Short mmCIF file of C-alpha atoms in Angstrom, two decimals:
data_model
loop_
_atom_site.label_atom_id
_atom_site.label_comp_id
_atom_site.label_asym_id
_atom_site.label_seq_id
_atom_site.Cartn_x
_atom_site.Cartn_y
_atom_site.Cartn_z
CA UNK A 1230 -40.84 -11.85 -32.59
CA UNK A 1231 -43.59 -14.41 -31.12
CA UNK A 1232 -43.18 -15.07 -28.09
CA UNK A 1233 -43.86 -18.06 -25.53
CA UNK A 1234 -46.63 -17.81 -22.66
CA UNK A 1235 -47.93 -20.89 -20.27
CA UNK A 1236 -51.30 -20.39 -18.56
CA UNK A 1237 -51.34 -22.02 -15.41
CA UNK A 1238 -54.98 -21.74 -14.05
CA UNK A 1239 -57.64 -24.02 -12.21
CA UNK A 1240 -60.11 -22.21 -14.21
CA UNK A 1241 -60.70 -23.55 -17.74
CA UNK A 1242 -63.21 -20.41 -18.43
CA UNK A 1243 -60.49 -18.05 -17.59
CA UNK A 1244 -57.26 -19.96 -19.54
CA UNK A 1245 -59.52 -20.03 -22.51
CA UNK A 1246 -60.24 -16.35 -22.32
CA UNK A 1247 -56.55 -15.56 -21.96
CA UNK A 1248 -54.92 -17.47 -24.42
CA UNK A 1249 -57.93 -16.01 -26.83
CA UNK A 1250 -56.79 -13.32 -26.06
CA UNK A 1251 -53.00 -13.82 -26.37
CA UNK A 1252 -53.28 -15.54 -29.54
CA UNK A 1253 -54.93 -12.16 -30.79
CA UNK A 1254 -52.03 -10.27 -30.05
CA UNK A 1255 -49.50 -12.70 -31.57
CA UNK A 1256 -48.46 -14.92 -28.71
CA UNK A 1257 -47.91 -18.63 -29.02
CA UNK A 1258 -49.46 -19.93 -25.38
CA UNK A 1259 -49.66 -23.09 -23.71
CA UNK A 1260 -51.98 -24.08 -21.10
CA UNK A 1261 -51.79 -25.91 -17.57
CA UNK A 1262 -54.70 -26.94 -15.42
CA UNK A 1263 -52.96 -27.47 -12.07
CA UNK A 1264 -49.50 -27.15 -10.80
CA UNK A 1265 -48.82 -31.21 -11.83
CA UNK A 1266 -49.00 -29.63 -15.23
CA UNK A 1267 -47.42 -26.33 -15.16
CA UNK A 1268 -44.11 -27.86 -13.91
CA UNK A 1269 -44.43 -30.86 -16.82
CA UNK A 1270 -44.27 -27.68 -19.36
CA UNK A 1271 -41.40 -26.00 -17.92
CA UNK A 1272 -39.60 -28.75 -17.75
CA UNK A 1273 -40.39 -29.80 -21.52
CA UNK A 1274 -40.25 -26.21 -22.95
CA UNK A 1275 -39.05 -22.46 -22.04
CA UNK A 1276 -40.93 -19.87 -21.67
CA UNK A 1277 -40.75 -15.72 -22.12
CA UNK A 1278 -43.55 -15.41 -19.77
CA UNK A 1279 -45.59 -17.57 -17.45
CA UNK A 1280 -48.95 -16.35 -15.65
CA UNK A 1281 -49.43 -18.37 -12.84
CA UNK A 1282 -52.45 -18.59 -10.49
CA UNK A 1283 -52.12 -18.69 -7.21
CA UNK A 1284 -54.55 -21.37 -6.13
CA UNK A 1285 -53.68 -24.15 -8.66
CA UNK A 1286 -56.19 -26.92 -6.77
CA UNK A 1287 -52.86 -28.98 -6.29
CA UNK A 1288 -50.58 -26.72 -5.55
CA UNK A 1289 -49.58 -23.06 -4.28
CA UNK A 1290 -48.20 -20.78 -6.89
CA UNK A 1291 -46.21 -18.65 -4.81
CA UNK A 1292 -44.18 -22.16 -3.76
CA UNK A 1293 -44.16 -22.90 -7.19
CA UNK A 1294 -42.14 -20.34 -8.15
CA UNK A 1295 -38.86 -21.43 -6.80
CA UNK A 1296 -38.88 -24.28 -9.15
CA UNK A 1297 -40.11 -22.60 -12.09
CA UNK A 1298 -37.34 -20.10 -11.40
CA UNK A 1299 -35.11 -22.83 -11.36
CA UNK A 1300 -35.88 -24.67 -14.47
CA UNK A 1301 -36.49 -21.83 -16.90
CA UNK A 1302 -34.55 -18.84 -15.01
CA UNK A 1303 -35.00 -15.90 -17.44
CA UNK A 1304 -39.26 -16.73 -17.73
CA UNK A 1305 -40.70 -13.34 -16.69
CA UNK A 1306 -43.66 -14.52 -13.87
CA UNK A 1307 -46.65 -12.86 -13.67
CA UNK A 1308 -48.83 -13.90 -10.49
CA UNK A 1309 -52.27 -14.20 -10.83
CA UNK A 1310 -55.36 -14.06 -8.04
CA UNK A 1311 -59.14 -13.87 -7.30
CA UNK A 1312 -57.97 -12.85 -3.59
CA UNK A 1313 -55.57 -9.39 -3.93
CA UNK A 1314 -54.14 -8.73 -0.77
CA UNK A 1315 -51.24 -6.02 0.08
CA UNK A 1316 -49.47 -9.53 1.55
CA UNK A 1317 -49.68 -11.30 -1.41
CA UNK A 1318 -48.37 -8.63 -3.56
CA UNK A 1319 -45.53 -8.58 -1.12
CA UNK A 1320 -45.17 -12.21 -1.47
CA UNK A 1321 -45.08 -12.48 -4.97
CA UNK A 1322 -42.27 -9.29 -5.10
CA UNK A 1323 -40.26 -11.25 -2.82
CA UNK A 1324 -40.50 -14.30 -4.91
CA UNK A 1325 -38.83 -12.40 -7.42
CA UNK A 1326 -42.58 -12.65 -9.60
CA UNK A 1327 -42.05 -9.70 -12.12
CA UNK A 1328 -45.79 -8.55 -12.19
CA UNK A 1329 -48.74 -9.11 -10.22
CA UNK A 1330 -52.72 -9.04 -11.71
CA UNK A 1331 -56.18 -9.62 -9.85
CA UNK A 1332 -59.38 -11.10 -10.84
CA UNK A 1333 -61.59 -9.97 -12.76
CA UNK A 1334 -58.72 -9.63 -15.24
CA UNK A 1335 -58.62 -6.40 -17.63
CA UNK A 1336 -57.80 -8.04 -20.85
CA UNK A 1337 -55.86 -4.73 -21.45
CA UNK A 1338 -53.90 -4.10 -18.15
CA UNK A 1339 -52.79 -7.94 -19.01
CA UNK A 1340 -51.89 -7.47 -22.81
CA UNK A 1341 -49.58 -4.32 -21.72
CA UNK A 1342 -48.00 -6.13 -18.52
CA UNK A 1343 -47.40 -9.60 -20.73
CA UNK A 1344 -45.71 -7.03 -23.28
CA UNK A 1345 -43.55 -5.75 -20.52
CA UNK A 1346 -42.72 -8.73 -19.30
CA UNK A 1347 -41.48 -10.73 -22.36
CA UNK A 1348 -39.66 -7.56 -23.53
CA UNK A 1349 -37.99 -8.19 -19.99
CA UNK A 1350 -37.37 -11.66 -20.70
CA UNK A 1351 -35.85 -10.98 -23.92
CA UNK A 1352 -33.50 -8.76 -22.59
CA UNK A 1353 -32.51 -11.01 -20.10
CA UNK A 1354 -31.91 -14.00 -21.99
CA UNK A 1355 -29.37 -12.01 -24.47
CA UNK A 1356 -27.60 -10.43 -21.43
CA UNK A 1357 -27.19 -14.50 -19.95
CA UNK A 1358 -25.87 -15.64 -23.53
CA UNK A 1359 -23.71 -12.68 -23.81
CA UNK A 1360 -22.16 -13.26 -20.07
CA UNK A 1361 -22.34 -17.33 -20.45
CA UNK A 1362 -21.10 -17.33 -24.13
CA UNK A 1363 -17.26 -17.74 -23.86
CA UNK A 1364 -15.14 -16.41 -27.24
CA UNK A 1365 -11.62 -17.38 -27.84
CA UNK A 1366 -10.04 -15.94 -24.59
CA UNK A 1367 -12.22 -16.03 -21.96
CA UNK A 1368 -12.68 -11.84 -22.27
CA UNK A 1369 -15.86 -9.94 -21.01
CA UNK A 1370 -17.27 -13.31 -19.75
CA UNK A 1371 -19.02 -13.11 -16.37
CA UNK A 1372 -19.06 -16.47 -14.24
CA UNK A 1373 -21.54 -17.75 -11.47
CA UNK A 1374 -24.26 -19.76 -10.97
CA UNK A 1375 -25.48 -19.01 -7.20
CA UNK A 1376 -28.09 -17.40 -6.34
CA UNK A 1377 -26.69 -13.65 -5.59
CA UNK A 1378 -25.34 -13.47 -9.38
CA UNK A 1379 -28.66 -14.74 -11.06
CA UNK A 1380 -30.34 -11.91 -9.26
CA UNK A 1381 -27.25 -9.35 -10.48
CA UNK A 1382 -27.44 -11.12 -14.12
CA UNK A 1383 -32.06 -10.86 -13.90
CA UNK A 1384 -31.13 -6.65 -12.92
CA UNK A 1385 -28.28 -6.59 -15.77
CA UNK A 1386 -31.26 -7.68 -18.11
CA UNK A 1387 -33.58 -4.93 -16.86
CA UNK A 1388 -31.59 -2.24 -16.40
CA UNK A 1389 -29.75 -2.71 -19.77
CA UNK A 1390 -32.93 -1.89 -21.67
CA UNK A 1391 -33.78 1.29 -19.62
CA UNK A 1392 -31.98 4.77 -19.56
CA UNK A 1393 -31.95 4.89 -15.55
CA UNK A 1394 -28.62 5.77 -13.75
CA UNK A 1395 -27.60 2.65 -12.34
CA UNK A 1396 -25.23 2.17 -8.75
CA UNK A 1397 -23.14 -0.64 -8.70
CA UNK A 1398 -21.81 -1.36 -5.26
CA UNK A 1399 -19.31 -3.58 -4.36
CA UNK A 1400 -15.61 -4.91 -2.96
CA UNK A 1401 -12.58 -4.24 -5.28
CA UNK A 1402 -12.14 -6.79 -7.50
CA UNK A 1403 -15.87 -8.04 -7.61
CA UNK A 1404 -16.81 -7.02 -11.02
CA UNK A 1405 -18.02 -4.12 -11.27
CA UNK A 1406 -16.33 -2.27 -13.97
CA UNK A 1407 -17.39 -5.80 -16.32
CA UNK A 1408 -21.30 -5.40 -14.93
CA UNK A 1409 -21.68 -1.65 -16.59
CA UNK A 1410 -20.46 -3.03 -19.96
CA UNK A 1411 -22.12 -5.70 -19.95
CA UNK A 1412 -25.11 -3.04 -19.24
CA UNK A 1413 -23.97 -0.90 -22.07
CA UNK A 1414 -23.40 -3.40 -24.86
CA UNK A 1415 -27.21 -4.97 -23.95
CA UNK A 1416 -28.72 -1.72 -24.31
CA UNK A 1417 -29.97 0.51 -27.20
CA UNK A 1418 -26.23 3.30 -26.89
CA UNK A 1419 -24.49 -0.10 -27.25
CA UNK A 1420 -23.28 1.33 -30.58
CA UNK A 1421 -21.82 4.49 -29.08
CA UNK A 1422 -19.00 5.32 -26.62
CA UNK A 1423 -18.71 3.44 -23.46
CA UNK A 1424 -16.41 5.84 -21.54
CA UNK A 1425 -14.66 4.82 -18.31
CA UNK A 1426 -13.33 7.14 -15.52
CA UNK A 1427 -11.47 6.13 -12.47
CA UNK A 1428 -12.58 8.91 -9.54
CA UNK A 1429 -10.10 7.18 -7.37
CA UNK A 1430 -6.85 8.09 -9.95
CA UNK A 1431 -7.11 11.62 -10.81
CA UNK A 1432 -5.73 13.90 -8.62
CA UNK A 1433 -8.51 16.45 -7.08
CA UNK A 1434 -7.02 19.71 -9.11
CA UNK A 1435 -7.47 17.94 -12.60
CA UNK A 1436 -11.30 15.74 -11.75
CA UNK A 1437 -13.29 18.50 -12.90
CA UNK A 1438 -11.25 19.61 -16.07
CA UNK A 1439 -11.56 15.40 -16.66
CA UNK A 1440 -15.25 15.00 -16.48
CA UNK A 1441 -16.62 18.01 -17.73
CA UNK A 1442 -13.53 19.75 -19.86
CA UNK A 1443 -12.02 23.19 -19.71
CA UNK A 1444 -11.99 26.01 -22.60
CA UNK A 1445 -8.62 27.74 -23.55
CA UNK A 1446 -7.06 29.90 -20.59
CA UNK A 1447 -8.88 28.44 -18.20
CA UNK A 1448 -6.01 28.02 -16.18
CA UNK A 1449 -2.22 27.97 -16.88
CA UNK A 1450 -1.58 25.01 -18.44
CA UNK A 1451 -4.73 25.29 -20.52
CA UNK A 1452 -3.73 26.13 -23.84
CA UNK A 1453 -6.71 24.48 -26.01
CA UNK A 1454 -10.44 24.11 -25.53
CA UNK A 1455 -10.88 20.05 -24.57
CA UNK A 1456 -13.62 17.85 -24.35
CA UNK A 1457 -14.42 16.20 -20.89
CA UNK A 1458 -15.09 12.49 -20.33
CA UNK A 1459 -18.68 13.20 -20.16
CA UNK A 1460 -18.78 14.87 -23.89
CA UNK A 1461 -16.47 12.07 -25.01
CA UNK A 1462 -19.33 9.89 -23.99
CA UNK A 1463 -22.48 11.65 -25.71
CA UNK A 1464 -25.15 9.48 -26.93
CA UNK A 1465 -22.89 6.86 -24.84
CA UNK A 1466 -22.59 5.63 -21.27
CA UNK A 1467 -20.20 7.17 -18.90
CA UNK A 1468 -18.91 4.80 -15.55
CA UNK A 1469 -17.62 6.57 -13.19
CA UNK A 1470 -15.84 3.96 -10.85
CA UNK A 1471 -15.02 4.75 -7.01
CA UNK A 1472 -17.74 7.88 -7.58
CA UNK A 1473 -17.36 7.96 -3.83
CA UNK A 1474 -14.02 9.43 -4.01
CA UNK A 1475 -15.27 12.38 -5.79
CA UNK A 1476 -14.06 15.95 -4.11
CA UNK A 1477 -17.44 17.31 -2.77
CA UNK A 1478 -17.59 20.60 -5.24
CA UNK A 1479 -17.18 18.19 -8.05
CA UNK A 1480 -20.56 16.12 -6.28
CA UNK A 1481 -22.13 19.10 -6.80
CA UNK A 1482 -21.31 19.67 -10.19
CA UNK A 1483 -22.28 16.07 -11.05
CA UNK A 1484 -25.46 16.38 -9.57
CA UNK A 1485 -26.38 19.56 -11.85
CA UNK A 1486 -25.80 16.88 -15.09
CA UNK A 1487 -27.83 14.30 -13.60
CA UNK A 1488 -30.57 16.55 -12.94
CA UNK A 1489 -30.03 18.91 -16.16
CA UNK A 1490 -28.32 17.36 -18.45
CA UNK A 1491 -25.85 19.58 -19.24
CA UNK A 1492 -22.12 20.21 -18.47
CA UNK A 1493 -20.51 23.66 -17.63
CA UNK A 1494 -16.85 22.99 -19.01
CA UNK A 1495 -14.80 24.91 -16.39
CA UNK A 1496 -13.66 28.17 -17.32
CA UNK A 1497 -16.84 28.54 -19.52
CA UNK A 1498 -19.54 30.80 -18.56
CA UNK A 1499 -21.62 28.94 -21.21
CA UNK A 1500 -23.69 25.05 -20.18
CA UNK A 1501 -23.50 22.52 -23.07
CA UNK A 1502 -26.60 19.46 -23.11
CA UNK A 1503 -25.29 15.98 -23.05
CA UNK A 1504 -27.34 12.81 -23.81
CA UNK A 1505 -25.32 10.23 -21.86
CA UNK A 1506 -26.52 7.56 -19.81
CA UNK A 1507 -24.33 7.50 -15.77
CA UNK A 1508 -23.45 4.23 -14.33
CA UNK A 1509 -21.47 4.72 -10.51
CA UNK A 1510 -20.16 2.24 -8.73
CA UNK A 1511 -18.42 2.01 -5.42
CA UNK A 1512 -16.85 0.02 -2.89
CA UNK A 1513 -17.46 2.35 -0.20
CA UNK A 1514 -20.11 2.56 2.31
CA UNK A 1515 -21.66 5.82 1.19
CA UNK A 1516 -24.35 5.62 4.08
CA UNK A 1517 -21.22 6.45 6.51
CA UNK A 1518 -19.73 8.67 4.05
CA UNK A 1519 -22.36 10.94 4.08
CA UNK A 1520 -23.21 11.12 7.68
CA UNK A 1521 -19.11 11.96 7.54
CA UNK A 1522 -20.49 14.91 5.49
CA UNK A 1523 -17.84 13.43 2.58
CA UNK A 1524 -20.63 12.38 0.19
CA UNK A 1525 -24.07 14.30 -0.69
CA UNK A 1526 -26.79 13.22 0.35
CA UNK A 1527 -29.12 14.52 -2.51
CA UNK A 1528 -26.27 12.91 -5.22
CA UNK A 1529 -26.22 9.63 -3.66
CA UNK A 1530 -30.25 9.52 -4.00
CA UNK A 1531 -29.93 10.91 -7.82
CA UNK A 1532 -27.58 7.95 -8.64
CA UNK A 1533 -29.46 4.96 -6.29
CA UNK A 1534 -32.08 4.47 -8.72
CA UNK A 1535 -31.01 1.13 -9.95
CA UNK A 1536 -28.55 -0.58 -7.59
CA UNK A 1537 -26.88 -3.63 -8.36
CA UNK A 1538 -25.17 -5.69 -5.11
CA UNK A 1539 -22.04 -7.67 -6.15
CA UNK A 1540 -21.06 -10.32 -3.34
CA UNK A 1541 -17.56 -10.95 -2.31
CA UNK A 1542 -16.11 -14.09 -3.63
CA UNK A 1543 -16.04 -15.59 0.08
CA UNK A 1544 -19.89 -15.43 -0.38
CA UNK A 1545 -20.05 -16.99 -3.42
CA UNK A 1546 -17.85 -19.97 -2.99
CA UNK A 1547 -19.56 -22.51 -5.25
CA UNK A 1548 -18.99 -20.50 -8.49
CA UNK A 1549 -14.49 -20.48 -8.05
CA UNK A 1550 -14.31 -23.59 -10.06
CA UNK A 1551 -16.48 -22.01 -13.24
CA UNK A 1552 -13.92 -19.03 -12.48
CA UNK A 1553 -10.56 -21.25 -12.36
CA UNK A 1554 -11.62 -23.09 -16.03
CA UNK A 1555 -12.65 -19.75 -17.26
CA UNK A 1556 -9.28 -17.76 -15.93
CA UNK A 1557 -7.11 -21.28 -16.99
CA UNK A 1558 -8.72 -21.04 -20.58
CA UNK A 1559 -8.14 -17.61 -20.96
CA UNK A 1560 -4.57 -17.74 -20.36
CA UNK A 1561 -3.39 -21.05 -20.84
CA UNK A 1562 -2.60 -20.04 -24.58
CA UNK A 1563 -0.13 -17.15 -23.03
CA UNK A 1564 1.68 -18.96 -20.72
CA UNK A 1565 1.13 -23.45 -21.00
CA UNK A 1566 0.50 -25.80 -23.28
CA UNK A 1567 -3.98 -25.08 -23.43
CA UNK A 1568 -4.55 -28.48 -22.22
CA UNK A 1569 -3.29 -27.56 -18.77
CA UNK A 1570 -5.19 -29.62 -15.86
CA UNK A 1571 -5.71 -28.78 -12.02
CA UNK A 1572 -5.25 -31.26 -9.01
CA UNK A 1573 -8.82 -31.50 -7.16
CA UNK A 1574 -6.85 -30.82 -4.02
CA UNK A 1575 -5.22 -27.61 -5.33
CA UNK A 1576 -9.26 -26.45 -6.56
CA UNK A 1577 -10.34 -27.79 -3.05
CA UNK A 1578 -8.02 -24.79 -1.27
CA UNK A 1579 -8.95 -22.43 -3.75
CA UNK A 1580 -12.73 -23.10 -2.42
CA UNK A 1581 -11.28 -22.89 1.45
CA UNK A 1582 -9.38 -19.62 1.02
CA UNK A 1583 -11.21 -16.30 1.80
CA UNK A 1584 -10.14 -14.28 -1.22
CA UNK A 1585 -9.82 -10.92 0.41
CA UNK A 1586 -9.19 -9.57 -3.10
CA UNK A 1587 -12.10 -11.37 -5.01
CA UNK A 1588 -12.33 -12.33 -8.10
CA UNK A 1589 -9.37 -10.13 -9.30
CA UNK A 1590 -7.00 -11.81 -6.84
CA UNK A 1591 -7.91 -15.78 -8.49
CA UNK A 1592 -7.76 -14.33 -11.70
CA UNK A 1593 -3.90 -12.95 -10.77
CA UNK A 1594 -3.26 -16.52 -8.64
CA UNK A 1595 -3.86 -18.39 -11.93
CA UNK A 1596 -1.99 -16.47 -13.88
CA UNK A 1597 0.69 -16.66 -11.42
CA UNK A 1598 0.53 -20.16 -11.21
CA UNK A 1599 0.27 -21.04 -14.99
CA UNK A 1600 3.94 -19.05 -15.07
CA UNK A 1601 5.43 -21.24 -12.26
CA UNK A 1602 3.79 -24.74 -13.09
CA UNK A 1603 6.85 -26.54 -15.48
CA UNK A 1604 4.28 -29.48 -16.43
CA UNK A 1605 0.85 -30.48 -17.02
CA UNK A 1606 -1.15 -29.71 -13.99
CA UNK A 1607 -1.59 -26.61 -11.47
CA UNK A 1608 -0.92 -27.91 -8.10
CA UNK A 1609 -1.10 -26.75 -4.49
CA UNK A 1610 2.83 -25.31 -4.63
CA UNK A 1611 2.32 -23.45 -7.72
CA UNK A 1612 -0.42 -21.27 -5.15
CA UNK A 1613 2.46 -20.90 -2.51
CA UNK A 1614 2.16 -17.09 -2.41
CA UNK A 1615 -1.50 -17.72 -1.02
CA UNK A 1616 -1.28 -20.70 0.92
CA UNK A 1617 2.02 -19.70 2.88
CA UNK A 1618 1.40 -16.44 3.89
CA UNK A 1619 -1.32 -16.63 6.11
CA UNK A 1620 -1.17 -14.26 8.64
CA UNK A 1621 -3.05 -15.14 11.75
CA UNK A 1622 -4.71 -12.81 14.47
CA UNK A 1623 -2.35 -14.95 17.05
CA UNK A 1624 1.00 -13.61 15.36
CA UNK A 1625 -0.03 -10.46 14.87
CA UNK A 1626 -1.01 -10.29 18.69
CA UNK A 1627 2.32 -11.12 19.85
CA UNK A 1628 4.24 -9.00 17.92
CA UNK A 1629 5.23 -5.52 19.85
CA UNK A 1630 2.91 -1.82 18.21
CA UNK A 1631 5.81 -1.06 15.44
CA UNK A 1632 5.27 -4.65 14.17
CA UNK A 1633 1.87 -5.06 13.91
CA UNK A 1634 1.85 -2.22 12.07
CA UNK A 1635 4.49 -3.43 9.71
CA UNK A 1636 2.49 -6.71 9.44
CA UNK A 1637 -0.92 -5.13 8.72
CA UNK A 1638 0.84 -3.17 6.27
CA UNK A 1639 3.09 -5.29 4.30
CA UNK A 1640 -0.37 -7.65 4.05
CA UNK A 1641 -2.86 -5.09 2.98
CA UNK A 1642 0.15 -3.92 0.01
CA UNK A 1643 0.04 -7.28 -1.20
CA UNK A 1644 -3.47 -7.88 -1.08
CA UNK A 1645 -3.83 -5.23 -3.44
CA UNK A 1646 -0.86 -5.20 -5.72
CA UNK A 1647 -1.90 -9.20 -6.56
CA UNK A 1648 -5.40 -7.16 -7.55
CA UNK A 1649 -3.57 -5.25 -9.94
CA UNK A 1650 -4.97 -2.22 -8.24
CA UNK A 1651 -3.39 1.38 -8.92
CA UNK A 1652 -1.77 3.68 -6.99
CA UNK A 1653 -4.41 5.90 -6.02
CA UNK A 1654 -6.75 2.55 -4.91
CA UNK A 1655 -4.39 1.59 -3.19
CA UNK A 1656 -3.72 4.81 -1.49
CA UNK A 1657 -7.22 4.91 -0.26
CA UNK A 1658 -7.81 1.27 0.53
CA UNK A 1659 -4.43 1.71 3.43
CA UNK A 1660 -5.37 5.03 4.44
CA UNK A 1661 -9.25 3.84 5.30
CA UNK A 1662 -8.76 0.65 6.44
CA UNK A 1663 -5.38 1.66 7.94
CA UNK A 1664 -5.16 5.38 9.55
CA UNK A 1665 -7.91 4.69 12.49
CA UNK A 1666 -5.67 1.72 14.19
CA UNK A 1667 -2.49 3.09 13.49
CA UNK A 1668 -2.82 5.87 15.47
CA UNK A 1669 -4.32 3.66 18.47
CA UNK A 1670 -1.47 1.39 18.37
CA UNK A 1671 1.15 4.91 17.98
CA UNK A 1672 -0.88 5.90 20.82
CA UNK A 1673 -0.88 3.19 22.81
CA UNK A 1674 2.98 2.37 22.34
CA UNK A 1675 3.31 6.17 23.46
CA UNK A 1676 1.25 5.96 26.30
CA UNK A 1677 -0.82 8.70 25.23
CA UNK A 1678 2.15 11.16 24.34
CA UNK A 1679 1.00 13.00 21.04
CA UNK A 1680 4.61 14.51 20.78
CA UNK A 1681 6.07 10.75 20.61
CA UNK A 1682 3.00 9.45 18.24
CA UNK A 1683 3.58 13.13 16.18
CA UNK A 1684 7.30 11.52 15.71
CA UNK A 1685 6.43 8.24 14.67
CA UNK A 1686 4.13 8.85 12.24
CA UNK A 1687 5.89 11.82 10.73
CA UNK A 1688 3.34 14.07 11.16
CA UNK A 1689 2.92 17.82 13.01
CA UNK A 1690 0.66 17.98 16.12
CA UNK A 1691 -2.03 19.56 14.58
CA UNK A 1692 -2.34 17.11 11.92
CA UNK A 1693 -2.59 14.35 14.37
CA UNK A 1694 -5.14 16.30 16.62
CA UNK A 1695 -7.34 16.81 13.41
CA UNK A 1696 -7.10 12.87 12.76
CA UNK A 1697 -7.72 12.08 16.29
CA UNK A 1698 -11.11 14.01 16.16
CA UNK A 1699 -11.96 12.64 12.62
CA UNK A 1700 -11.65 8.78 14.16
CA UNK A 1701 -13.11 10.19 17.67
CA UNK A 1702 -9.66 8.62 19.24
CA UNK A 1703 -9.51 9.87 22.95
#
């Protein structure tokens, strides 16, 4: 495959050196004498790589960069200067410049970095046409323009072509479950199994037996040998959503594949090698998990190698109307007429509403509403489950303890039900955001008395003085 470069340097000795040199090895180049120029050819054509010099006589590259970024976003920028200084290199990382070379250049160092770099570029551009190419139905498509998901889709393309485990953090209903396939089906196990495994779901007796499978008699019920999720998913990726929910001993266990690569099935005395590549992801703060003592340290360092941020969709307002044609498209078939139309007042509220369950809760509201609507366009009341149940911080404060609670409650259920979230997310979403302020408000309607509080919450005293010391509640 030939690929593109643009040489963007003052120095006419130096561009015709390079792209000498460039040609050689089977690149097509164009070159730019100032930054006039170098933004003329971006414009005109795309690029797989650009080298661009930092004193342009016209311009600055580093402030160039922006724009480049902006016109051809997968180009793979490599910064060039007669001036190398530690701040520089930091300036050109935070530009988001993929490599970084000083004068005099070694013709080598710069063949092997440009090769790096348009390999990068090519695996970014087929992980952007594989999330902005929409099939049939909508499926597998990921939306957004703003800034935060080019970075997420520029870390996609990187990480797909690498074997590095790879942490995806994030709310429920951001994405992140979509993100590691589209990771898997860009990279080279894309042919092999992509495995998925809910931490969250599976009760704490059964994780281990899941993950890592159990031999015959291992325990009662165990009447066959059987493959774990992580030999299911040899020469394959494994994702191993909410990893944070993970019992500790099971951490450990984990840990011993990431760093051996091998499984012990349990019951086995025996370790079996598996070639599978991890992806985690979690929508807990594992920082405060571990200084809980609930998370290992040493695991959560073994899995942060790649880390992928997904923003909330309050944060990323400007892409909901990409995400209401895509959702609308994708089920308009199912439930309206496919030509179905929305009011630009009813897309103008979905902008102004927080979506506390992301993108999982306006995929839901669409559906919902493409059910209700009778005619030809989505309006505001076909969204009345969102717009008319806003519960404010005022009503909530003038309610008495027992409904506040009720209120809090009945608000966090829905939140997550309309995410389509299961049981056990759901269990763990109202117990952490929940437990903490339900006992102060127990305790504070009981003036203290742990009998009282013990009564209301169904609980014994010695459960409730364990949870008061876990929350630090005097």
């Amino acid at each position: 495959m030939s690929y593109s470069v643009l040489i963007a340097d003052d120095d006419h000795s130096l561009r015709s050196v390079l792209s000498a040199a460039l040609n050689k090895a089977g690149y097509h180049t164009v070159k730019a004498q100032n930054g006039k120029e170098a933004i003329e050819c971006v414009q005109k054509d795309e690029f797989d790589v650009i080298l661009l010099d930092i004193f342009l006589g016209d311009a600055d590259g580093l402030e160039l960069i922006e724009t480049i970024q902006e016109l051809n976003p997968a180009a793979a920028i490599i910064v060039i200067t007669g001036h190398g200084t530690t701040q520089t290199a930091i300036d050109a990382a935070k530009q988001r410049a993929y490599g970084y070379l000083t004068k005099p250049i070694d013709l080598q160092q710069l063949l092997d970095l440009v090769s790096r770099a348009a390999s990068a570029s090519n695996q970014t551009k087929n992980v952007k046409a594989s999330i902005t190419a929409i099939d049939a139905d909508g499926h597998g498509k990921m939306v957004g323009q703003c800034p935060a998901m080019q970075t997420v889709y520029q870390i996609i393309g990187r990480a797909a072509f690498s074997d590095e485990t790879v942490l995806i953090m994030g709310e429920s209903g951001t994405g992140k479950e979509l993100v590691a396939e589209l990771i898997h089906q860009n990279s080279p196990r894309s042919d092999n199994p992509f495995v998925v495994v809910d931490c969250s779901a599976i009760p704490p007796s059964l994780i281990e037996s899941t993950l890592f499978g159990h031999v015959k008699g291992a325990f009662t019920d165990a009447h066959a040998d059987r493959k774990g999720k992580f030999e299911q998913a040899d020469s394959g990726t494994i994702f191993l959503d909410e990893v944070g929910e993970l019992p500790i001993d099971v951490q450990m266990k984990l840990l011993r594949v990431l760093q051996e690569r091998e499984i012990e099935p349990v019951g086995s005395n025996e370790t079996r090698p598996v070639n599978v590549r991890i992806i985690a992801a979690t929508n807990r703060q594992l920082d405060t998990a571990i200084s809980q003592k609930k998370f290992r340290d040493d695991l959560y360092y073994r899995l942060n190698v790649i880390t992928i941020m997904l923003p909330p969709l309050r944060e990323r307002k400007e892409d909901i109307p990409e995400l209401i044609v895509l959702f609308i498209s994708r089920f308009a078939q199912e439930y309206q007429p496919p030509k179905i139309g929305i009011s630009s007042e009813t897309i103008k509220k979905l902008i102004e509403y927080e979506w506390p369950g992301n993108v999982r809760e306006l995929e839901n509201a669409i559906k919902r509403a493409l059910v209700m609507c009778s005619g030809q366009m989505l309006l505001t009341e076909h969204f009345s489950q969102i717009f008319d149940k806003p519960i404010s911080d005022s009503t909530i404060d003038n309610q008495n303890p027992d409904q506040q609670i009720q209120t809090l409650l009945q608000g966090e259920v829905e939140r997550y039900l309309e995410s389509d979230a299961d049981a056990g997310q759901l269990y763990a979403a109202i117990r952490s955001v929940f437990e903490k302020p339900l006992f102060e408000i127990v305790l504070k309607h009981t003036d203290g008395n742990r009998s009282k509080a013990s009564e209301i919450l169904g609980i014994n005293r010695n459960t409730l003085h364990t949870k008061l010391n876990e929350y630090g509640i005097k």
